[in-house]
C-alpha cells in the first residue's frame, strides 16, 4: 500500500489505471473544453490598443481603462463567488457567457471612451463569474461520476485547446480588421454566444448513488462566513493558495508586463513580437495538455515548488542571455506555466473540504492572486521607469526563492502541529476504542 502525505491535497497521483470514463463524464469534459475555448477566445486581444487609438482615445484613457478593469476584476470576484455557490456553478457559467457576449458588442454599439469602459467592466464581471465556477463545476461533476482521477487531465486539456485556438485565430485578426473594421469584436461576441450554448447543455451535477441529495444552499453571507471558517480550520488550503501566488504573479509579470520590454531590450523589434507570442502559446498549450506526466514520482505540491523556482530561474536568465536565448527561455517559461497551472488548480480543489463553498473559496484565491499581481505591476513599473530591467528580473527570482523557502518551513510546521494534535487526541480515546495501529 502506498504511503500518503500528511496533507490530503499534497498526495501524489495514485499509480493505478484510471477507471474508464462514463458517457456522461466524457460529455462533461467535451462541453467544458468547448466552453473554455469559446469563452476565452477574445479575437480583439492583439489589436485592442490600435482599435481604441483609431476610435480617438488617448494613451492616458486607454491605460486608465486597463487600471479600472484590473481593480474591478478583484472587486467582482467577491460577490460572484458567493453567487456561484448560491445559484449553482452551471447557472453561473451561463450568466457569465451572457455578460461576455454583451460586453463584446459594446465597442460596436458605442466606440467611445464610455463604450470601451463599459466593455472592460463587463469583461471583468463576465470573467469573474466563471473564474471559480468553471473549475468548481468540472471538479464536482467528475467526482459525482466517479471520475475524479480524470480531473487533472481534463483541466489541462481545456487550457490547451483554448491556447491552441488563439494560436490559430490571432494571426487572422489583422487582415480581418482591414476587411471589416469591427470584425474582432463581432467574432468575439459570436464566440461568447457559442460558449453560452455550451453552458446551456452542460449536464447537471447528479449526485452519486451513495450521496444524499444536496441541502438547500445557504445565504450568501453564510457562504462567505463558511469560506472564512474553512480557511481558518484548513491550514493546508491556505498554504496551497499562498503557493499559487508565486505562480500567478510570475506568469503575469513575464507574459504581460515584461514580455515586450525584455524583447526590445535585446534588440528584437515589434514586428517579431507576434511570432514569439505564438511560439510561447504553442509551448504552453502542449505542456497544459500533459500535466499528468509530472505526477508519477513527486507530489503535485513538490512539483509546483520546483516549477515556480524554474520560472524564477528563467526570469534571471533573461538578464544574461542574447536574443535567441531569450526567445528560447520565453518559450520554456510558457511551457513551465502550462505544466504548473493544472497542478496548482488540482491542489487547491483537493484541499477544499467536502461541503465547503468551493466556488467562493476559488474566488478568494483569485482575489489574492490579482491583488499581489497588482502590487507587483506597480513595482515593475517603477523599475522600468528607472531603467533597471535587469535588477527587476534578478530581484523577482530571488524573492520567489525566499517565498518558496518560507512556504516549505510553514508546511513542515503545519505538519508537526497536526501530528502533535492527533497524538494529543489519541491520548483521550479509550483503549478499546483505539485503532489497532495505536494500541
Short mmCIF file of C-alpha atoms in Angstrom, two decimals:
data_model
loop_
_atom_site.label_atom_id
_atom_site.label_comp_id
_atom_site.label_asym_id
_atom_site.label_seq_id
_atom_site.Cartn_x
_atom_site.Cartn_y
_atom_site.Cartn_z
CA UNK A 1 0.00 0.00 0.00
CA UNK A 2 1.37 3.42 -0.90
CA UNK A 3 2.14 5.90 1.84
CA UNK A 4 0.06 9.07 1.99
CA UNK A 5 1.20 12.59 2.70
CA UNK A 6 0.23 14.39 5.89
CA UNK A 7 -1.84 16.79 3.86
CA UNK A 8 -4.58 15.37 1.65
CA UNK A 9 -4.03 17.93 -1.05
CA UNK A 10 -0.35 17.05 -1.40
CA UNK A 11 -0.77 13.39 -2.15
CA UNK A 12 0.66 12.19 -5.41
CA UNK A 13 -1.43 10.68 -8.13
CA UNK A 14 -2.08 7.00 -7.33
CA UNK A 15 -0.20 4.64 -9.61
CA UNK A 16 -3.30 2.85 -10.74
CA UNK A 17 -5.01 2.75 -14.08
CA UNK A 18 -7.86 5.31 -14.03
CA UNK A 19 -11.34 3.90 -14.43
CA UNK A 20 -12.85 4.36 -17.91
CA UNK A 21 -14.92 7.49 -18.34
CA UNK A 22 -18.67 7.09 -18.43
CA UNK A 23 -20.51 8.61 -21.40
CA UNK A 24 -21.83 11.36 -19.13
CA UNK A 25 -18.31 12.19 -17.88
CA UNK A 26 -16.98 12.30 -21.44
CA UNK A 27 -19.80 14.68 -22.38
CA UNK A 28 -18.96 16.93 -19.41
CA UNK A 29 -15.30 17.10 -20.46
CA UNK A 30 -16.11 17.79 -24.13
CA UNK A 31 -18.57 20.56 -23.30
CA UNK A 32 -16.18 22.07 -20.75
CA UNK A 33 -13.42 22.13 -23.37
CA UNK A 34 -15.72 23.86 -25.84
CA UNK A 35 -16.95 26.35 -23.25
CA UNK A 36 -13.45 27.30 -22.12
CA UNK A 37 -12.24 27.66 -25.71
CA UNK A 38 -15.10 29.87 -26.91
CA UNK A 39 -15.50 31.92 -23.74
CA UNK A 40 -11.82 32.90 -23.63
CA UNK A 41 -11.36 33.39 -27.39
CA UNK A 42 -11.06 37.18 -27.41
CA UNK A 43 -10.27 37.98 -31.05
CA UNK A 44 -9.66 41.65 -30.22
CA UNK A 45 -6.80 40.99 -27.80
CA UNK A 46 -3.90 41.58 -30.25
CA UNK A 47 -5.42 44.79 -31.70
CA UNK A 48 -7.45 46.44 -28.92
CA UNK A 49 -4.84 49.14 -28.36
CA UNK A 50 -4.76 50.12 -32.05
CA UNK A 51 -8.56 49.85 -32.27
CA UNK A 52 -9.06 52.25 -29.37
CA UNK A 53 -6.47 54.66 -30.75
CA UNK A 54 -8.34 54.71 -34.06
CA UNK A 55 -11.53 55.40 -32.13
CA UNK A 56 -9.92 58.59 -30.78
CA UNK A 57 -8.86 57.51 -27.29
CA UNK A 58 -5.58 58.81 -25.89
CA UNK A 59 -2.91 56.66 -24.23
CA UNK A 60 -3.97 58.03 -20.85
CA UNK A 61 -7.56 56.98 -21.44
CA UNK A 62 -6.58 53.53 -22.74
CA UNK A 63 -4.31 52.67 -19.80
CA UNK A 64 -6.71 54.31 -17.38
CA UNK A 65 -9.41 51.89 -18.53
CA UNK A 66 -6.99 48.99 -18.02
CA UNK A 67 -6.34 50.10 -14.44
CA UNK A 68 -10.05 50.32 -13.73
CA UNK A 69 -10.55 46.88 -15.29
CA UNK A 70 -7.92 45.29 -13.05
CA UNK A 71 -9.39 46.79 -9.89
CA UNK A 72 -12.93 45.87 -10.97
CA UNK A 73 -11.90 42.26 -11.55
CA UNK A 74 -10.73 41.96 -7.94
CA UNK A 75 -13.90 43.58 -6.59
CA UNK A 76 -16.23 41.46 -8.73
CA UNK A 77 -14.59 38.25 -7.53
CA UNK A 78 -16.12 38.74 -4.07
CA UNK A 79 -19.84 38.70 -4.95
CA UNK A 80 -19.56 36.37 -7.96
CA UNK A 81 -18.02 33.55 -5.93
CA UNK A 82 -20.88 33.83 -3.46
CA UNK A 83 -23.37 33.89 -6.33
CA UNK A 84 -21.87 30.72 -7.81
CA UNK A 85 -22.29 28.80 -4.57
CA UNK A 86 -25.86 30.07 -4.20
CA UNK A 87 -27.30 29.62 -7.72
CA UNK A 88 -25.02 26.79 -8.79
CA UNK A 89 -21.82 26.74 -10.84
CA UNK A 90 -23.60 25.78 -14.08
CA UNK A 91 -26.03 28.71 -13.85
CA UNK A 92 -23.09 31.00 -13.07
CA UNK A 93 -21.36 29.86 -16.27
CA UNK A 94 -24.48 30.71 -18.23
CA UNK A 95 -24.68 34.15 -16.65
CA UNK A 96 -21.01 34.79 -17.37
CA UNK A 97 -21.46 33.84 -21.04
CA UNK A 98 -24.41 36.22 -21.38
CA UNK A 99 -22.43 39.09 -19.84
CA UNK A 100 -19.39 38.32 -22.02
CA UNK A 101 -21.49 38.35 -25.19
CA UNK A 102 -22.95 41.74 -24.32
CA UNK A 103 -19.50 43.05 -23.35
CA UNK A 104 -18.03 42.27 -26.76
CA UNK A 105 -20.88 44.05 -28.51
CA UNK A 106 -20.37 47.30 -26.55
CA UNK A 107 -17.48 48.67 -28.68
CA UNK A 108 -19.52 48.08 -31.85
CA UNK A 109 -22.52 49.93 -30.47
CA UNK A 110 -20.57 52.74 -28.77
CA UNK A 111 -16.94 53.13 -29.98
CA UNK A 112 -16.26 55.86 -27.42
CA UNK A 113 -14.48 56.14 -24.08
CA UNK A 114 -17.72 55.32 -22.28
CA UNK A 115 -18.34 52.35 -24.55
CA UNK A 116 -14.88 50.88 -24.06
CA UNK A 117 -15.07 51.48 -20.30
CA UNK A 118 -18.41 49.64 -20.18
CA UNK A 119 -16.86 46.91 -22.35
CA UNK A 120 -13.98 46.24 -19.96
CA UNK A 121 -16.14 46.47 -16.85
CA UNK A 122 -18.49 43.88 -18.34
CA UNK A 123 -15.49 41.71 -19.33
CA UNK A 124 -14.33 41.84 -15.70
CA UNK A 125 -17.80 40.85 -14.49
CA UNK A 126 -18.17 38.02 -17.02
CA UNK A 127 -14.76 36.54 -16.33
CA UNK A 128 -15.15 36.79 -12.56
CA UNK A 129 -18.49 34.96 -12.82
CA UNK A 130 -16.73 31.98 -14.40
CA UNK A 131 -13.24 32.06 -12.85
CA UNK A 132 -14.16 29.89 -9.87
CA UNK A 133 -17.42 28.41 -11.13
CA UNK A 134 -15.87 26.66 -14.16
CA UNK A 135 -13.29 24.80 -12.12
CA UNK A 136 -15.81 24.01 -9.37
CA UNK A 137 -18.32 22.61 -11.88
CA UNK A 138 -15.76 20.37 -13.60
CA UNK A 139 -14.27 19.11 -10.33
CA UNK A 140 -17.60 18.36 -8.64
CA UNK A 141 -19.21 16.88 -11.76
CA UNK A 142 -16.38 14.45 -12.46
CA UNK A 143 -16.24 13.35 -8.82
CA UNK A 144 -20.01 12.79 -8.84
CA UNK A 145 -19.49 10.48 -11.83
CA UNK A 146 -16.70 8.57 -10.08
CA UNK A 147 -14.16 10.07 -12.49
CA UNK A 148 -12.31 12.41 -10.15
CA UNK A 149 -8.94 10.96 -11.18
CA UNK A 150 -9.51 12.41 -14.67
CA UNK A 151 -9.89 15.98 -13.40
CA UNK A 152 -6.23 16.99 -13.74
CA UNK A 153 -6.02 15.84 -17.36
CA UNK A 154 -9.40 17.43 -18.19
CA UNK A 155 -8.35 20.79 -16.68
CA UNK A 156 -5.11 20.76 -18.64
CA UNK A 157 -6.76 19.75 -21.90
CA UNK A 158 -9.30 22.55 -21.66
CA UNK A 159 -6.49 25.07 -21.25
CA UNK A 160 -4.52 23.51 -24.11
CA UNK A 161 -7.48 23.67 -26.51
CA UNK A 162 -8.06 27.31 -25.65
CA UNK A 163 -4.42 28.23 -26.19
CA UNK A 164 -4.33 26.32 -29.47
CA UNK A 165 -7.35 28.21 -30.74
CA UNK A 166 -5.62 31.51 -30.00
CA UNK A 167 -2.55 30.44 -31.95
CA UNK A 168 -4.72 29.71 -34.98
CA UNK A 169 -7.05 32.71 -34.73
CA UNK A 170 -4.93 35.63 -33.58
CA UNK A 171 -2.78 35.85 -36.76
CA UNK A 172 -6.02 36.34 -38.75
CA UNK A 173 -7.22 39.34 -36.75
CA UNK A 174 -5.17 41.97 -38.61
CA UNK A 175 -6.34 41.01 -42.12
CA UNK A 176 -9.94 40.61 -40.92
CA UNK A 177 -9.85 44.04 -39.31
CA UNK A 178 -8.66 45.52 -42.62
CA UNK A 179 -11.67 43.98 -44.35
CA UNK A 180 -14.26 44.75 -41.67
CA UNK A 181 -13.15 47.19 -39.01
CA UNK A 182 -15.37 45.79 -36.25
CA UNK A 183 -14.65 42.12 -37.06
CA UNK A 184 -12.52 41.41 -33.92
CA UNK A 185 -15.35 42.41 -31.58
CA UNK A 186 -18.09 40.80 -33.67
CA UNK A 187 -16.16 37.49 -33.75
CA UNK A 188 -15.54 37.72 -30.00
CA UNK A 189 -19.26 38.23 -29.38
CA UNK A 190 -20.01 35.23 -31.61
CA UNK A 191 -17.54 33.08 -29.69
CA UNK A 192 -19.07 34.13 -26.36
CA UNK A 193 -22.53 33.29 -27.70
CA UNK A 194 -21.20 29.85 -28.63
CA UNK A 195 -19.96 29.38 -25.06
CA UNK A 196 -23.48 30.21 -23.86
CA UNK A 197 -24.85 27.36 -25.99
CA UNK A 198 -22.29 25.01 -24.41
CA UNK A 199 -23.26 26.17 -20.92
CA UNK A 200 -26.94 25.64 -21.70
CA UNK A 201 -26.42 21.95 -22.50
CA UNK A 202 -23.94 21.17 -19.72
CA UNK A 203 -25.27 18.20 -17.70
CA UNK A 204 -26.47 18.83 -14.19
CA UNK A 205 -24.26 17.53 -11.41
CA UNK A 206 -26.28 14.47 -10.49
CA UNK A 207 -25.03 13.07 -7.17
CA UNK A 208 -23.55 9.59 -6.98
CA UNK A 209 -25.95 6.86 -5.77
CA UNK A 210 -24.41 6.79 -2.27
CA UNK A 211 -24.55 10.58 -1.83
CA UNK A 212 -27.60 12.14 -0.25
CA UNK A 213 -29.47 14.90 -2.04
CA UNK A 214 -27.76 18.26 -1.55
CA UNK A 215 -29.18 20.53 1.11
CA UNK A 216 -30.71 23.86 0.22
CA UNK A 217 -27.99 26.42 -0.45
CA UNK A 218 -27.33 28.85 2.41
CA UNK A 219 -27.47 32.58 2.10
CA UNK A 220 -24.57 34.44 0.52
CA UNK A 221 -23.41 35.83 3.86
CA UNK A 222 -23.43 32.35 5.33
CA UNK A 223 -21.30 31.15 2.39
CA UNK A 224 -18.76 33.92 2.98
CA UNK A 225 -18.58 33.08 6.68
CA UNK A 226 -18.26 29.37 5.87
CA UNK A 227 -15.40 30.13 3.44
CA UNK A 228 -13.51 32.10 6.10
CA UNK A 229 -14.08 29.36 8.67
CA UNK A 230 -12.79 26.79 6.18
CA UNK A 231 -9.61 28.76 5.56
CA UNK A 232 -9.04 29.13 9.29
CA UNK A 233 -9.69 25.45 10.00
CA UNK A 234 -7.72 24.14 6.99
CA UNK A 235 -4.15 25.47 7.14
CA UNK A 236 -3.15 23.31 4.18
CA UNK A 237 -5.69 25.09 1.96
CA UNK A 238 -4.29 28.49 2.93
CA UNK A 239 -0.74 27.29 2.29
CA UNK A 240 -1.64 25.97 -1.16
CA UNK A 241 -3.25 29.29 -2.04
CA UNK A 242 -0.11 31.14 -0.94
CA UNK A 243 1.97 28.81 -3.11
CA UNK A 244 -0.21 29.71 -6.06
CA UNK A 245 0.53 33.41 -5.58
CA UNK A 246 4.09 32.91 -6.82
CA UNK A 247 2.91 31.02 -9.89
CA UNK A 248 0.27 33.55 -10.92
CA UNK A 249 2.40 36.62 -10.19
CA UNK A 250 5.46 35.34 -12.05
CA UNK A 251 3.30 34.34 -15.01
CA UNK A 252 1.59 37.72 -15.28
CA UNK A 253 4.83 39.59 -14.69
CA UNK A 254 6.61 37.82 -17.54
CA UNK A 255 3.85 37.23 -20.10
CA UNK A 256 2.05 40.58 -19.73
CA UNK A 257 4.21 43.25 -18.10
CA UNK A 258 7.74 42.29 -19.16
CA UNK A 259 7.21 40.41 -22.42
CA UNK A 260 7.74 43.37 -24.76
CA UNK A 261 10.32 45.26 -22.63
CA UNK A 262 12.52 42.14 -22.48
CA UNK A 263 12.35 41.61 -26.26
CA UNK A 264 13.02 45.28 -27.02
CA UNK A 265 15.89 45.30 -24.54
CA UNK A 266 17.54 42.52 -26.58
CA UNK A 267 17.01 44.23 -29.92
CA UNK A 268 14.01 42.16 -31.05
CA UNK A 269 11.68 44.50 -32.94
CA UNK A 270 7.93 44.78 -32.54
CA UNK A 271 7.34 43.09 -35.90
CA UNK A 272 8.61 39.82 -34.40
CA UNK A 273 6.66 40.01 -31.14
CA UNK A 274 3.60 38.27 -32.59
CA UNK A 275 5.64 35.30 -33.78
CA UNK A 276 7.35 34.98 -30.40
CA UNK A 277 3.99 35.17 -28.61
CA UNK A 278 2.59 32.45 -30.89
CA UNK A 279 5.59 30.21 -30.14
CA UNK A 280 5.12 30.77 -26.42
CA UNK A 281 1.42 29.94 -26.69
CA UNK A 282 2.19 26.68 -28.52
CA UNK A 283 4.69 25.69 -25.81
CA UNK A 284 2.17 26.44 -23.06
CA UNK A 285 -0.62 24.57 -24.86
CA UNK A 286 1.47 21.42 -25.30
CA UNK A 287 2.50 21.42 -21.63
CA UNK A 288 -1.04 22.18 -20.42
CA UNK A 289 -2.34 19.11 -22.21
CA UNK A 290 0.00 16.75 -20.32
CA UNK A 291 0.35 17.82 -16.65
CA UNK A 292 -0.07 14.18 -15.58
CA UNK A 293 3.44 13.47 -16.90
CA UNK A 294 4.84 15.07 -13.76
CA UNK A 295 2.83 13.33 -11.05
CA UNK A 296 4.32 9.82 -11.11
CA UNK A 297 7.40 10.43 -8.93
CA UNK A 298 6.74 13.56 -6.86
CA UNK A 299 3.68 15.01 -5.14
CA UNK A 300 1.94 17.87 -7.01
CA UNK A 301 2.90 20.33 -4.26
CA UNK A 302 6.59 19.48 -4.72
CA UNK A 303 6.26 19.86 -8.49
CA UNK A 304 4.62 23.27 -8.14
CA UNK A 305 7.51 24.41 -5.94
CA UNK A 306 10.13 23.15 -8.38
CA UNK A 307 8.31 24.67 -11.34
CA UNK A 308 8.00 28.01 -9.51
CA UNK A 309 11.75 28.00 -8.95
CA UNK A 310 12.26 27.13 -12.62
CA UNK A 311 10.12 30.13 -13.61
CA UNK A 312 12.20 32.34 -11.33
CA UNK A 313 15.44 30.99 -12.80
CA UNK A 314 14.15 31.69 -16.29
CA UNK A 315 13.48 35.32 -15.35
CA UNK A 316 17.06 35.64 -14.15
CA UNK A 317 18.24 34.08 -17.42
CA UNK A 318 16.60 36.91 -19.38
CA UNK A 319 19.24 39.25 -17.93
CA UNK A 320 22.13 37.04 -19.07
CA UNK A 321 21.25 35.63 -22.49
CA UNK A 322 21.29 37.03 -26.01
CA UNK A 323 18.28 37.49 -28.33
CA UNK A 324 17.88 33.84 -29.36
CA UNK A 325 18.49 32.64 -25.81
CA UNK A 326 15.76 34.97 -24.57
CA UNK A 327 13.28 33.64 -27.14
CA UNK A 328 14.05 30.06 -26.08
CA UNK A 329 13.74 31.00 -22.40
CA UNK A 330 10.39 32.70 -23.04
CA UNK A 331 9.08 29.51 -24.64
CA UNK A 332 10.49 27.45 -21.76
CA UNK A 333 8.82 29.81 -19.29
CA UNK A 334 5.49 29.37 -21.09
CA UNK A 335 5.84 25.58 -21.04
CA UNK A 336 6.52 25.62 -17.29
CA UNK A 337 3.40 27.75 -16.82
CA UNK A 338 1.44 25.19 -18.84
CA UNK A 339 2.51 22.37 -16.54
CA UNK A 340 2.02 24.39 -13.35
CA UNK A 341 -1.50 25.81 -13.72
CA UNK A 342 -3.44 22.49 -13.81
CA UNK A 343 -1.33 21.06 -10.95
CA UNK A 344 -1.96 24.12 -8.82
CA UNK A 345 -5.67 24.07 -9.60
CA UNK A 346 -5.89 20.41 -8.57
CA UNK A 347 -4.02 21.11 -5.33
CA UNK A 348 -6.46 23.83 -4.35
CA UNK A 349 -9.54 21.79 -5.25
CA UNK A 350 -8.24 18.72 -3.38
CA UNK A 351 -7.54 20.85 -0.31
CA UNK A 352 -11.11 22.18 -0.10
CA UNK A 353 -13.06 20.01 2.39
CA UNK A 354 -16.33 18.36 1.28
CA UNK A 355 -19.33 20.60 1.81
CA UNK A 356 -17.30 23.82 1.81
CA UNK A 357 -18.36 26.63 -0.59
CA UNK A 358 -15.94 25.67 -3.36
CA UNK A 359 -16.60 28.50 -5.84
CA UNK A 360 -16.37 31.11 -3.07
CA UNK A 361 -13.01 29.75 -1.93
CA UNK A 362 -11.69 29.67 -5.50
CA UNK A 363 -12.75 33.29 -5.88
CA UNK A 364 -10.86 34.13 -2.68
CA UNK A 365 -7.76 32.58 -4.23
CA UNK A 366 -8.27 34.62 -7.38
CA UNK A 367 -8.62 37.84 -5.38
CA UNK A 368 -5.36 37.20 -3.53
CA UNK A 369 -3.55 36.36 -6.77
CA UNK A 370 -4.67 39.53 -8.51
CA UNK A 371 -4.08 41.75 -5.50
CA UNK A 372 -0.46 40.60 -5.24
CA UNK A 373 -0.08 40.86 -9.02
CA UNK A 374 -1.35 44.46 -8.89
CA UNK A 375 1.36 45.32 -6.35
CA UNK A 376 3.96 43.55 -8.48
CA UNK A 377 2.87 45.52 -11.54
CA UNK A 378 3.33 48.80 -9.68
CA UNK A 379 6.81 47.73 -8.60
CA UNK A 380 7.67 46.60 -12.13
CA UNK A 381 6.61 49.97 -13.49
CA UNK A 382 8.91 51.73 -11.02
CA UNK A 383 11.86 49.52 -12.01
CA UNK A 384 11.26 50.07 -15.73
CA UNK A 385 10.86 53.83 -15.28
CA UNK A 386 14.29 53.86 -13.62
CA UNK A 387 15.82 51.77 -16.42
CA UNK A 388 16.52 48.83 -14.09
CA UNK A 389 15.04 45.92 -16.02
CA UNK A 390 17.88 43.51 -15.17
CA UNK A 391 17.60 44.37 -11.48
CA UNK A 392 13.86 43.66 -11.62
CA UNK A 393 14.50 40.22 -13.14
CA UNK A 394 17.10 39.29 -10.52
CA UNK A 395 15.07 40.60 -7.60
CA UNK A 396 11.96 38.73 -8.80
CA UNK A 397 13.92 35.48 -8.97
CA UNK A 398 15.43 35.97 -5.50
CA UNK A 399 12.10 36.92 -3.93
CA UNK A 400 10.49 33.79 -5.36
CA UNK A 401 13.25 31.62 -3.91
CA UNK A 402 12.78 33.19 -0.48
CA UNK A 403 8.98 32.75 -0.70
CA UNK A 404 9.33 29.06 -1.56
CA UNK A 405 11.76 28.52 1.35
CA UNK A 406 9.37 30.20 3.78
CA UNK A 407 6.49 28.19 2.33
CA UNK A 408 8.26 24.89 2.98
CA UNK A 409 9.08 25.92 6.54
CA UNK A 410 5.38 26.70 7.07
CA UNK A 411 4.42 23.30 5.63
CA UNK A 412 6.80 21.50 7.99
CA UNK A 413 5.47 23.46 10.96
CA UNK A 414 1.87 22.73 9.97
CA UNK A 415 2.65 19.01 9.63
CA UNK A 416 4.28 18.89 13.07
CA UNK A 417 1.36 20.76 14.65
CA UNK A 418 -1.12 18.36 13.11
CA UNK A 419 0.87 15.35 14.28
CA UNK A 420 1.00 16.71 17.85
CA UNK A 421 -2.73 17.42 17.78
CA UNK A 422 -3.55 13.90 16.60
CA UNK A 423 -1.28 12.43 19.27
CA UNK A 424 -2.97 14.52 21.96
CA UNK A 425 -6.41 13.46 20.76
CA UNK A 426 -5.47 9.78 20.83
CA UNK A 427 -4.47 10.04 24.48
CA UNK A 428 -8.08 10.74 25.43
CA UNK A 429 -9.55 7.91 23.35
CA UNK A 430 -10.47 4.85 25.47
CA UNK A 431 -8.11 1.93 24.86
CA UNK A 432 -10.86 -0.29 23.49
CA UNK A 433 -11.88 2.44 21.03
CA UNK A 434 -8.43 2.97 19.56
CA UNK A 435 -7.44 1.63 16.16
CA UNK A 436 -5.25 -1.47 16.29
CA UNK A 437 -2.30 0.50 14.87
CA UNK A 438 -2.05 2.70 18.01
CA UNK A 439 -2.79 0.25 20.78
#
